[in-house]
Coordinates of C-alpha atoms and ligand atoms in Angstrom, one line a residue:
M1022 CA -35.0 17.9 -53.4
S1023 CA -31.6 16.4 -53.7
P1024 CA -28.6 18.7 -52.9
S1025 CA -26.8 20.3 -55.8
W1026 CA -23.5 18.8 -56.9
H1027 CA -21.8 21.8 -55.3
E1028 CA -23.4 21.3 -51.9
S1029 CA -22.7 17.6 -51.8
L1030 CA -19.1 18.2 -52.7
Y1031 CA -18.5 20.7 -49.9
A1032 CA -20.9 19.6 -47.2
P1033 CA -19.3 17.7 -44.3
T1034 CA -19.7 14.0 -45.0
V1035 CA -21.5 13.4 -41.7
D1036 CA -23.6 15.7 -39.4
G1037 CA -22.9 16.3 -35.7
A1038 CA -25.0 13.5 -34.3
D1039 CA -23.7 11.0 -36.8
L1040 CA -20.1 12.1 -36.2
A1041 CA -20.6 11.8 -32.5
H1042 CA -21.9 8.2 -33.0
E1043 CA -19.0 7.3 -35.3
L1044 CA -16.5 8.7 -32.8
R1045 CA -18.0 6.7 -29.9
E1046 CA -17.8 3.6 -32.0
R1047 CA -14.3 4.2 -33.1
G1048 CA -13.3 5.1 -29.5
R1049 CA -14.7 1.9 -28.1
A1050 CA -13.0 -0.1 -30.8
L1051 CA -9.7 1.4 -29.7
G1052 CA -10.2 0.3 -26.1
F1053 CA -11.8 3.4 -24.6
V1054 CA -14.6 2.3 -22.3
R1055 CA -16.4 5.6 -22.1
V1056 CA -16.5 8.5 -24.6
G1057 CA -18.2 11.7 -23.5
I1058 CA -18.8 15.0 -25.2
A1059 CA -18.8 18.6 -23.8
T1060 CA -19.2 22.0 -25.4
A1061 CA -15.9 23.9 -25.5
K1062 CA -16.1 27.1 -23.6
P1063 CA -14.2 28.8 -20.8
L1064 CA -14.3 26.8 -17.5
T1065 CA -15.6 29.7 -15.4
D1066 CA -16.8 27.7 -12.3
E1067 CA -13.7 25.5 -12.2
A1068 CA -11.5 28.6 -12.7
E1069 CA -12.4 29.7 -9.2
H1070 CA -11.1 26.3 -7.7
L1071 CA -7.9 26.2 -9.8
R1072 CA -7.0 29.8 -9.1
A1073 CA -7.7 29.3 -5.3
W1074 CA -5.5 26.2 -5.4
L1075 CA -2.7 28.0 -7.1
A1076 CA -3.0 31.1 -4.8
A1077 CA -2.7 28.8 -1.8
E1078 CA 0.4 27.3 -3.4
R1079 CA -1.0 23.8 -3.2
H1080 CA 0.7 22.9 -6.5
G1081 CA 4.1 23.1 -4.7
Q1082 CA 7.0 22.9 -7.2
M1083 CA 4.7 22.2 -10.2
A1084 CA 5.3 25.7 -11.6
W1085 CA 3.9 24.6 -15.0
M1086 CA 0.4 24.4 -13.4
E1087 CA 0.7 28.1 -12.7
R1088 CA 2.2 29.0 -16.1
T1089 CA -0.5 27.2 -18.1
A1090 CA -3.5 28.1 -16.0
D1091 CA -5.1 30.5 -18.5
V1092 CA -5.0 28.0 -21.4
R1093 CA -6.0 25.1 -19.0
L1094 CA -9.2 27.1 -18.3
D1095 CA -10.1 28.0 -21.8
P1096 CA -9.8 25.5 -24.7
T1097 CA -10.4 28.3 -27.2
A1098 CA -7.3 30.2 -26.0
D1099 CA -4.6 31.0 -28.4
G1100 CA -2.3 28.3 -26.9
M1101 CA -4.9 25.6 -27.4
L1102 CA -7.4 25.7 -30.3
P1103 CA -9.2 29.1 -31.0
S1104 CA -11.6 27.2 -33.3
A1105 CA -12.6 24.7 -30.5
A1106 CA -16.3 23.9 -30.4
T1107 CA -16.1 20.6 -28.5
V1108 CA -14.1 18.6 -26.0
I1109 CA -14.3 14.8 -26.3
V1110 CA -13.2 12.9 -23.2
L1111 CA -12.1 9.3 -23.4
V1112 CA -11.7 6.9 -20.6
A1113 CA -9.3 4.0 -20.4
P1114 CA -9.2 1.7 -17.3
Y1115 CA -5.9 0.4 -16.0
A1116 CA -5.2 -2.9 -14.3
R1117 CA -6.2 -3.5 -10.7
Q1118 CA -4.2 -6.7 -10.1
A1119 CA -2.3 -6.9 -6.9
E1120 CA 1.0 -7.9 -8.5
H1121 CA 3.8 -5.5 -7.7
V1122 CA 6.6 -4.3 -9.9
G1123 CA 9.2 -1.7 -9.2
P1124 CA 11.8 -2.0 -6.5
A1125 CA 10.7 -4.9 -4.2
P1126 CA 9.7 -5.0 -1.5
L1127 CA 8.4 -1.5 -2.0
R1128 CA 5.3 -0.4 -3.9
V1129 CA 4.5 1.5 -7.1
A1130 CA 1.0 2.9 -7.8
R1131 CA -1.2 0.8 -9.9
Y1132 CA -1.2 3.1 -12.9
A1133 CA 2.5 2.9 -13.2
R1134 CA 3.1 -0.8 -13.1
G1135 CA 2.9 -1.4 -16.9
R1136 CA 3.7 0.5 -20.1
D1137 CA 3.5 4.3 -20.1
Y1138 CA -0.1 5.4 -20.7
H1139 CA 1.0 8.6 -22.5
N1140 CA 2.5 6.5 -25.3
V1141 CA -0.3 3.9 -25.5
L1142 CA -3.2 6.4 -25.4
H1143 CA -1.5 8.9 -27.7
K1144 CA -1.3 6.3 -30.4
R1145 CA -5.0 5.6 -30.1
L1146 CA -5.9 9.3 -30.0
R1147 CA -3.9 10.0 -33.1
K1148 CA -6.2 7.6 -35.0
L1149 CA -9.3 9.5 -33.9
A1150 CA -7.6 12.9 -34.6
R1151 CA -6.8 11.7 -38.1
F1152 CA -10.4 10.8 -38.7
L1153 CA -11.7 14.2 -37.5
R1154 CA -9.2 15.9 -39.7
E1155 CA -10.3 13.9 -42.7
E1156 CA -13.8 15.1 -41.9
G1157 CA -12.5 18.7 -42.2
H1158 CA -12.1 19.6 -38.5
D1159 CA -9.2 21.0 -36.5
V1160 CA -8.2 18.9 -33.5
R1161 CA -5.6 18.7 -30.7
A1162 CA -5.1 15.5 -28.7
A1163 CA -4.1 15.5 -25.0
V1164 CA -3.2 12.7 -22.6
D1165 CA -1.9 14.5 -19.5
S1166 CA 0.5 16.1 -22.0
M1167 CA -1.1 19.5 -22.7
P1168 CA -2.8 22.2 -20.5
V1169 CA -6.3 20.6 -20.7
F1170 CA -8.2 20.4 -17.4
E1171 CA -9.0 16.8 -18.0
R1172 CA -11.1 16.0 -14.8
A1173 CA -13.2 19.1 -15.3
W1174 CA -13.9 18.1 -18.9
A1175 CA -14.6 14.5 -17.9
E1176 CA -17.2 15.8 -15.4
R1177 CA -18.8 18.1 -17.9
A1178 CA -18.8 15.4 -20.6
G1179 CA -20.8 13.1 -18.1
V1180 CA -18.3 10.2 -18.1
G1181 CA -18.2 10.2 -14.3
F1182 CA -18.2 12.5 -11.3
V1183 CA -15.3 13.9 -9.3
G1184 CA -15.3 12.3 -5.9
K1185 CA -14.1 13.7 -2.5
N1186 CA -10.7 12.3 -3.3
S1187 CA -10.7 14.6 -6.3
C1188 CA -10.5 11.6 -8.7
L1189 CA -12.9 11.1 -11.6
I1190 CA -15.1 8.1 -10.6
V1191 CA -16.9 6.2 -13.3
P1192 CA -20.0 4.4 -11.9
G1193 CA -19.7 0.7 -12.5
L1194 CA -16.0 1.0 -13.2
G1195 CA -14.4 3.0 -10.4
S1196 CA -11.6 5.5 -10.6
H1197 CA -8.6 3.5 -11.7
V1198 CA -8.8 5.1 -15.1
F1199 CA -6.8 7.3 -17.4
L1200 CA -8.4 10.3 -19.1
A1201 CA -7.6 11.5 -22.6
A1202 CA -9.1 14.4 -24.5
L1203 CA -9.6 15.7 -28.0
V1204 CA -10.2 19.4 -28.4
T1205 CA -11.9 19.9 -31.8
S1206 CA -13.6 22.5 -34.0
A1207 CA -16.3 19.9 -34.8
P1208 CA -19.7 21.0 -33.3
L1209 CA -21.1 17.8 -31.5
P1210 CA -24.2 17.4 -29.3
P1211 CA -23.0 17.4 -25.7
D1212 CA -23.7 14.8 -23.0
E1213 CA -25.3 15.5 -19.7
P1214 CA -23.0 15.8 -16.6
M1215 CA -23.8 13.4 -13.7
S1216 CA -24.1 14.6 -10.1
T1217 CA -21.7 13.5 -7.4
R1218 CA -22.6 10.3 -5.6
C1219 CA -20.2 10.3 -2.6
G1220 CA -23.0 11.1 -0.1
T1221 CA -21.7 11.3 3.4
C1222 CA -18.8 8.8 2.8
R1223 CA -15.4 10.2 3.7
L1224 CA -13.3 7.1 3.7
C1225 CA -10.8 8.5 1.2
L1226 CA -10.3 11.8 3.2
D1227 CA -9.5 9.8 6.3
A1228 CA -7.4 7.2 4.6
C1229 CA -4.7 9.6 3.3
P1230 CA -1.5 8.6 5.2
T1231 CA -0.1 12.2 5.0
D1232 CA -3.4 14.1 5.5
A1233 CA -3.2 15.8 2.1
F1234 CA -6.9 16.7 1.9
V1235 CA -7.9 20.1 3.0
G1236 CA -11.5 19.2 2.4
A1237 CA -13.8 17.3 0.0
R1238 CA -12.3 17.6 -3.5
Q1239 CA -9.5 19.7 -2.3
L1240 CA -6.0 18.2 -2.3
D1241 CA -2.9 19.9 -1.0
A1242 CA -0.5 18.4 -3.5
R1243 CA 2.5 19.4 -1.3
R1244 CA 1.4 16.7 1.2
C1245 CA 0.2 14.1 -1.4
I1246 CA 2.5 11.0 -1.7
S1247 CA 2.0 11.1 -5.4
Y1248 CA 3.5 14.6 -5.6
L1249 CA 6.2 13.9 -3.0
T1250 CA 7.5 10.7 -4.7
I1251 CA 7.1 11.8 -8.3
E1252 CA 7.2 15.6 -8.7
L1253 CA 9.1 17.0 -5.8
D1254 CA 12.8 17.6 -6.3
G1255 CA 15.1 17.6 -3.4
P1256 CA 14.5 16.3 0.2
I1257 CA 11.1 15.3 1.4
E1258 CA 10.1 17.1 4.6
P1259 CA 11.0 14.8 7.6
E1260 CA 7.5 15.1 9.1
L1261 CA 6.0 13.5 6.0
R1262 CA 8.5 10.7 5.5
T1263 CA 6.9 8.2 7.8
G1264 CA 3.6 8.6 6.1
L1265 CA 5.1 7.5 2.8
G1266 CA 5.2 3.9 4.1
D1267 CA 6.3 1.7 1.3
W1268 CA 5.1 3.9 -1.6
V1269 CA 8.0 4.8 -3.9
F1270 CA 6.1 6.1 -6.9
G1271 CA 2.6 7.5 -6.6
C1272 CA 0.0 6.1 -4.1
D1273 CA -3.4 4.5 -4.3
A1274 CA -4.6 5.0 -0.7
C1275 CA -7.4 7.4 -1.4
Q1276 CA -8.7 5.2 -4.3
D1277 CA -8.2 1.7 -2.9
I1278 CA -10.5 2.5 0.0
C1279 CA -13.2 3.9 -2.2
P1280 CA -16.4 1.8 -2.4
F1281 CA -16.7 2.6 -6.1
N1282 CA -13.5 0.6 -6.6
R1283 CA -15.1 -2.5 -5.1
T1284 CA -16.6 -3.4 -8.5
S1285 CA -15.2 -6.4 -10.3
P1286 CA -12.0 -5.4 -12.1
P1287 CA -12.2 -4.3 -15.8
D1288 CA -11.6 -7.1 -18.2
E1289 CA -7.9 -8.0 -18.7
E1290 CA -7.9 -7.5 -22.4
T1291 CA -8.9 -3.8 -22.1
T1292 CA -6.3 -3.2 -19.4
A1293 CA -3.5 -5.4 -20.9
P1294 CA -1.2 -2.6 -22.0
F1295 CA -1.1 -1.2 -18.5
A1296 CA -0.8 -4.6 -16.7
P1297 CA 2.2 -5.1 -14.4
H1298 CA 5.2 -5.8 -16.7
P1299 CA 8.1 -8.0 -15.6
R1300 CA 10.6 -5.7 -17.3
F1301 CA 9.9 -3.2 -14.6
A1302 CA 10.4 -5.6 -11.7
T1303 CA 13.6 -5.2 -9.7
T1304 CA 14.7 -5.0 -6.1
A1305 CA 15.4 -2.0 -3.9
E1306 CA 19.1 -3.0 -3.8
E1307 CA 19.4 -3.4 -7.5
L1308 CA 17.8 0.0 -8.1
L1309 CA 20.1 1.7 -5.6
R1310 CA 23.1 0.4 -7.5
M1311 CA 21.9 1.9 -10.8
D1312 CA 23.5 5.1 -12.0
A1313 CA 21.4 7.8 -13.6
E1314 CA 21.9 6.4 -17.1
T1315 CA 21.1 2.8 -16.2
Y1316 CA 18.0 4.0 -14.5
L1317 CA 16.8 5.8 -17.6
D1318 CA 17.5 2.7 -19.7
W1319 CA 15.7 0.4 -17.3
S1320 CA 12.6 2.6 -17.0
E1321 CA 12.3 3.3 -20.7
G1322 CA 8.7 3.0 -21.8
S1323 CA 7.4 3.1 -18.2
P1324 CA 5.9 6.0 -16.2
L1325 CA 8.7 5.4 -13.7
R1326 CA 11.1 7.2 -16.0
R1327 CA 9.7 10.5 -14.9
T1328 CA 11.4 10.7 -11.5
G1329 CA 14.9 10.0 -12.9
R1330 CA 17.3 8.1 -10.7
E1331 CA 17.8 10.6 -7.9
R1332 CA 14.2 11.0 -6.8
M1333 CA 13.5 7.3 -7.1
A1334 CA 16.6 6.4 -5.0
R1335 CA 15.5 9.0 -2.4
N1336 CA 12.1 7.3 -2.2
V1337 CA 13.5 3.8 -2.1
V1338 CA 15.8 4.5 0.9
L1339 CA 12.9 6.2 2.7
G1340 CA 10.7 3.2 2.0
L1341 CA 13.4 0.8 3.4
G1342 CA 13.6 3.0 6.5
N1343 CA 9.9 2.7 6.9
S1344 CA 10.0 -1.1 6.4
G1345 CA 11.1 -1.9 10.0
D1346 CA 13.3 -4.6 8.4
R1347 CA 16.9 -4.4 9.7
R1348 CA 18.1 -6.6 6.9
H1349 CA 18.2 -3.4 4.8
L1350 CA 20.8 -1.8 7.1
P1351 CA 23.9 -2.8 5.0
I1352 CA 22.6 -1.2 1.8
L1353 CA 21.4 1.9 3.6
R1354 CA 24.9 2.3 5.2
E1355 CA 26.5 1.9 1.8
V1356 CA 24.1 4.5 0.2
A1357 CA 24.5 6.9 3.2
A1358 CA 28.3 6.8 2.7
D1359 CA 28.7 6.7 -1.1
D1360 CA 25.7 7.8 -3.1
A1361 CA 26.4 10.5 -5.6
S1362 CA 23.5 12.6 -4.5
E1363 CA 23.4 14.6 -1.2
T1364 CA 19.6 14.2 -1.1
V1365 CA 19.8 10.4 -1.3
R1366 CA 22.7 10.2 1.2
E1367 CA 20.7 12.4 3.7
A1368 CA 17.5 10.3 3.2
A1369 CA 19.5 7.1 3.8
A1370 CA 21.0 8.6 7.0
W1371 CA 17.4 9.3 8.2
S1372 CA 16.4 5.7 7.4
L1373 CA 19.4 4.4 9.3
T1374 CA 18.3 6.2 12.4
R1375 CA 14.8 4.9 12.0
L1376 CA 15.9 1.3 11.7
D1377 CA 18.8 1.5 14.0
P1378 CA 18.1 4.3 16.5
P1379 CA 21.2 5.5 18.4
D1380 CA 21.3 4.5 22.1
D1381 CA 20.3 7.3 24.5
Ligands
B12_2507 C1 -1.2 18.0 -11.4 C2 -1.8 16.6 -11.4 C3 -1.5 15.8 -10.3 C4 -1.0 16.4 -9.0 C5 -2.1 17.2 -8.2 C6 -3.4 16.4 -8.1 C7 -4.7 17.2 -7.9 N1 -5.6 16.6 -7.2 O1 -4.7 18.3 -8.4 C8 -0.5 15.1 -8.2 C9 1.0 14.9 -8.6 C10 -0.6 15.2 -6.7 C11 -1.3 14.1 -8.9 C12 -1.6 12.9 -8.3 C13 -2.4 11.9 -8.9 N2 -2.8 11.9 -10.2 CO1 -2.7 13.4 -11.4 N3 -2.8 14.9 -12.6 C14 -2.5 16.1 -12.5 C15 -2.9 16.9 -13.8 C16 -1.6 17.1 -14.6 C17 -3.6 18.2 -13.5 C18 -4.6 18.1 -12.3 C19 -5.2 19.5 -12.0 O2 -5.7 20.2 -12.8 N4 -5.2 19.9 -10.7 C20 -5.7 21.2 -10.2 C21 -6.8 20.9 -9.1 C22 -7.3 22.3 -8.7 O3 -7.8 20.2 -9.8 P1 -8.6 19.0 -9.2 O4 -8.1 18.7 -7.8 O5 -8.7 18.0 -10.2 O6 -10.0 19.8 -9.0 C23 -11.2 19.3 -9.5 C24 -12.2 19.1 -8.3 O7 -11.6 18.5 -7.2 C25 -12.9 20.4 -8.1 N5 -12.4 21.3 -7.1 C26 -11.2 21.8 -6.9 N6 -11.1 22.6 -5.9 C27 -12.4 22.6 -5.3 C28 -12.8 23.3 -4.2 C29 -14.2 23.1 -3.8 C30 -14.7 23.8 -2.6 C31 -15.0 22.2 -4.6 C32 -16.4 21.9 -4.2 C33 -14.5 21.5 -5.7 C34 -13.2 21.7 -6.1 O8 -12.7 21.1 -9.4 C35 -11.8 20.5 -10.2 C36 -12.5 20.1 -11.5 O9 -13.4 19.1 -11.3 C37 -3.9 15.9 -14.4 C38 -3.8 15.8 -16.0 C39 -4.5 17.0 -16.6 N7 -3.9 17.5 -17.6 O10 -5.6 17.4 -16.1 C40 -3.4 14.5 -13.8 C41 -4.6 13.5 -13.5 C42 -5.6 14.3 -12.7 N8 -3.9 12.6 -12.5 C43 -4.3 11.4 -12.6 C44 -3.9 10.3 -11.7 C45 -4.2 8.9 -12.2 C46 -3.3 10.6 -10.5 C47 -3.1 9.7 -9.3 C48 -4.2 8.7 -9.1 C49 -1.7 8.9 -9.6 C50 -1.3 8.0 -8.4 N9 -1.9 6.8 -8.2 O11 -0.4 8.4 -7.7 C51 -2.9 10.7 -8.2 C52 -4.3 11.0 -7.5 C53 -4.2 12.0 -6.4 C54 -5.5 12.7 -6.2 N10 -6.2 12.3 -5.1 O12 -5.8 13.6 -6.9 C55 -5.4 11.2 -13.7 C56 -6.7 11.1 -13.0 C57 -7.6 10.0 -13.3 C58 -8.9 10.1 -12.5 N11 -9.6 9.0 -12.4 O13 -9.2 11.1 -11.9 C59 -5.1 12.5 -14.6 C60 -6.4 13.1 -15.2 C61 -4.1 12.1 -15.6 C62 -4.7 11.3 -16.8 N12 -4.7 11.8 -18.0 O14 -5.2 10.3 -16.6 N13 -1.8 14.5 -10.1

């Protein structure tokens, strides 16, 4: 029997399985290499880990992680989407080329060498969100921009597993990927989660230059180079400074050592927006001569903008101190004497003693 005119007018245009299929197709066409689906419900198992992490103050100065914990653990919370039925997780790989950008000779993490992923992926997500709305569903889109526990959802949606380094690893692709999520009222058939495949390997835990892992899948952000260089305001603890090595924005140590990242790099077309961009190439000296405003102009459209000038200059002088290269002494002397920031002057003074230790 054919549906009445009334039913065909008001019935959704596609059912759950068809809609899921359509979303996967559209996601892939937009450059997402994996699209996974999970049922939206409170993250009770993960809640234990997140709350323990916060209670141990492993989030350091990231007070927003504490403030948003309740919403992060429940996509149906008032602050997210009370009508949520599904979380769709989308994966976009970034470039793995060895080219460096940022203040030479120092290093910036791979994810931050090109255009800002928030902007690039949000544009793509908006297209999928519009499609879901046209189908009559509520939707909220997140790329590290909302309290959505992205790795937990990625794991539930079966796009990968969380490794001992606490990164989401996609078999065949590795962990150099961004995650994005759509929280929606559309009821869609969920995918199967995959189990962890790290086995007895613990290369990542041992490779961390600052011993930031408390155990498998447990990171003390307060010791993580990524947190220290990007999120922490003010001075970096002297005992952690040597471990920073030449990293000035983020770090890839626990990922670069991972056997799952020994696969051939993802194709260049897919990762093109995040590929190292010459606009963000500079030298340590040039960077240290930028004032706050110049830094913001220079880093416009790059993840590097997040630190602002003061934190980046602090990291750069520490990196120069760790370089062992005495040719950096003149610029360090200049910064130690004249920089507008007390934090940067103190870091430069530390680096001077490292490169030019006082005689006993
Ligand atoms: C806060 C944050 C950080 C913090 C803290 C990182 C951390 N491990 O928590 C800092 C600044 C250090 C950071 C660093 C990085 N980040 Co970050 N970060 C986030 C953010 C905003 C929240 C993460 C979070 O919820 N942490 C809370 C802790 C408790 O969660 P978790 O460690 O992931 O815990 C999981 C498991 O480890 C497990 N677990 C936790 N505790 C325990 C305990 C036991 C006993 C067990 C068995 C399991 C277990 O449960 C959780 C769910 O699976 C997300 C974006 C988002 N909205 O989710 C991006 C995000 C996780 N970061 C991302 C990236 C790219 C990075 C860096 C690689 C950047 C870089 N190169 O410098 C590093 C990686 C460092 C690392 N090894 O984790 C990507 C991750 C992509 C991926 N493949 O996983 C995300 C998803 C952003 C994005 N949209 O792409 N990040």
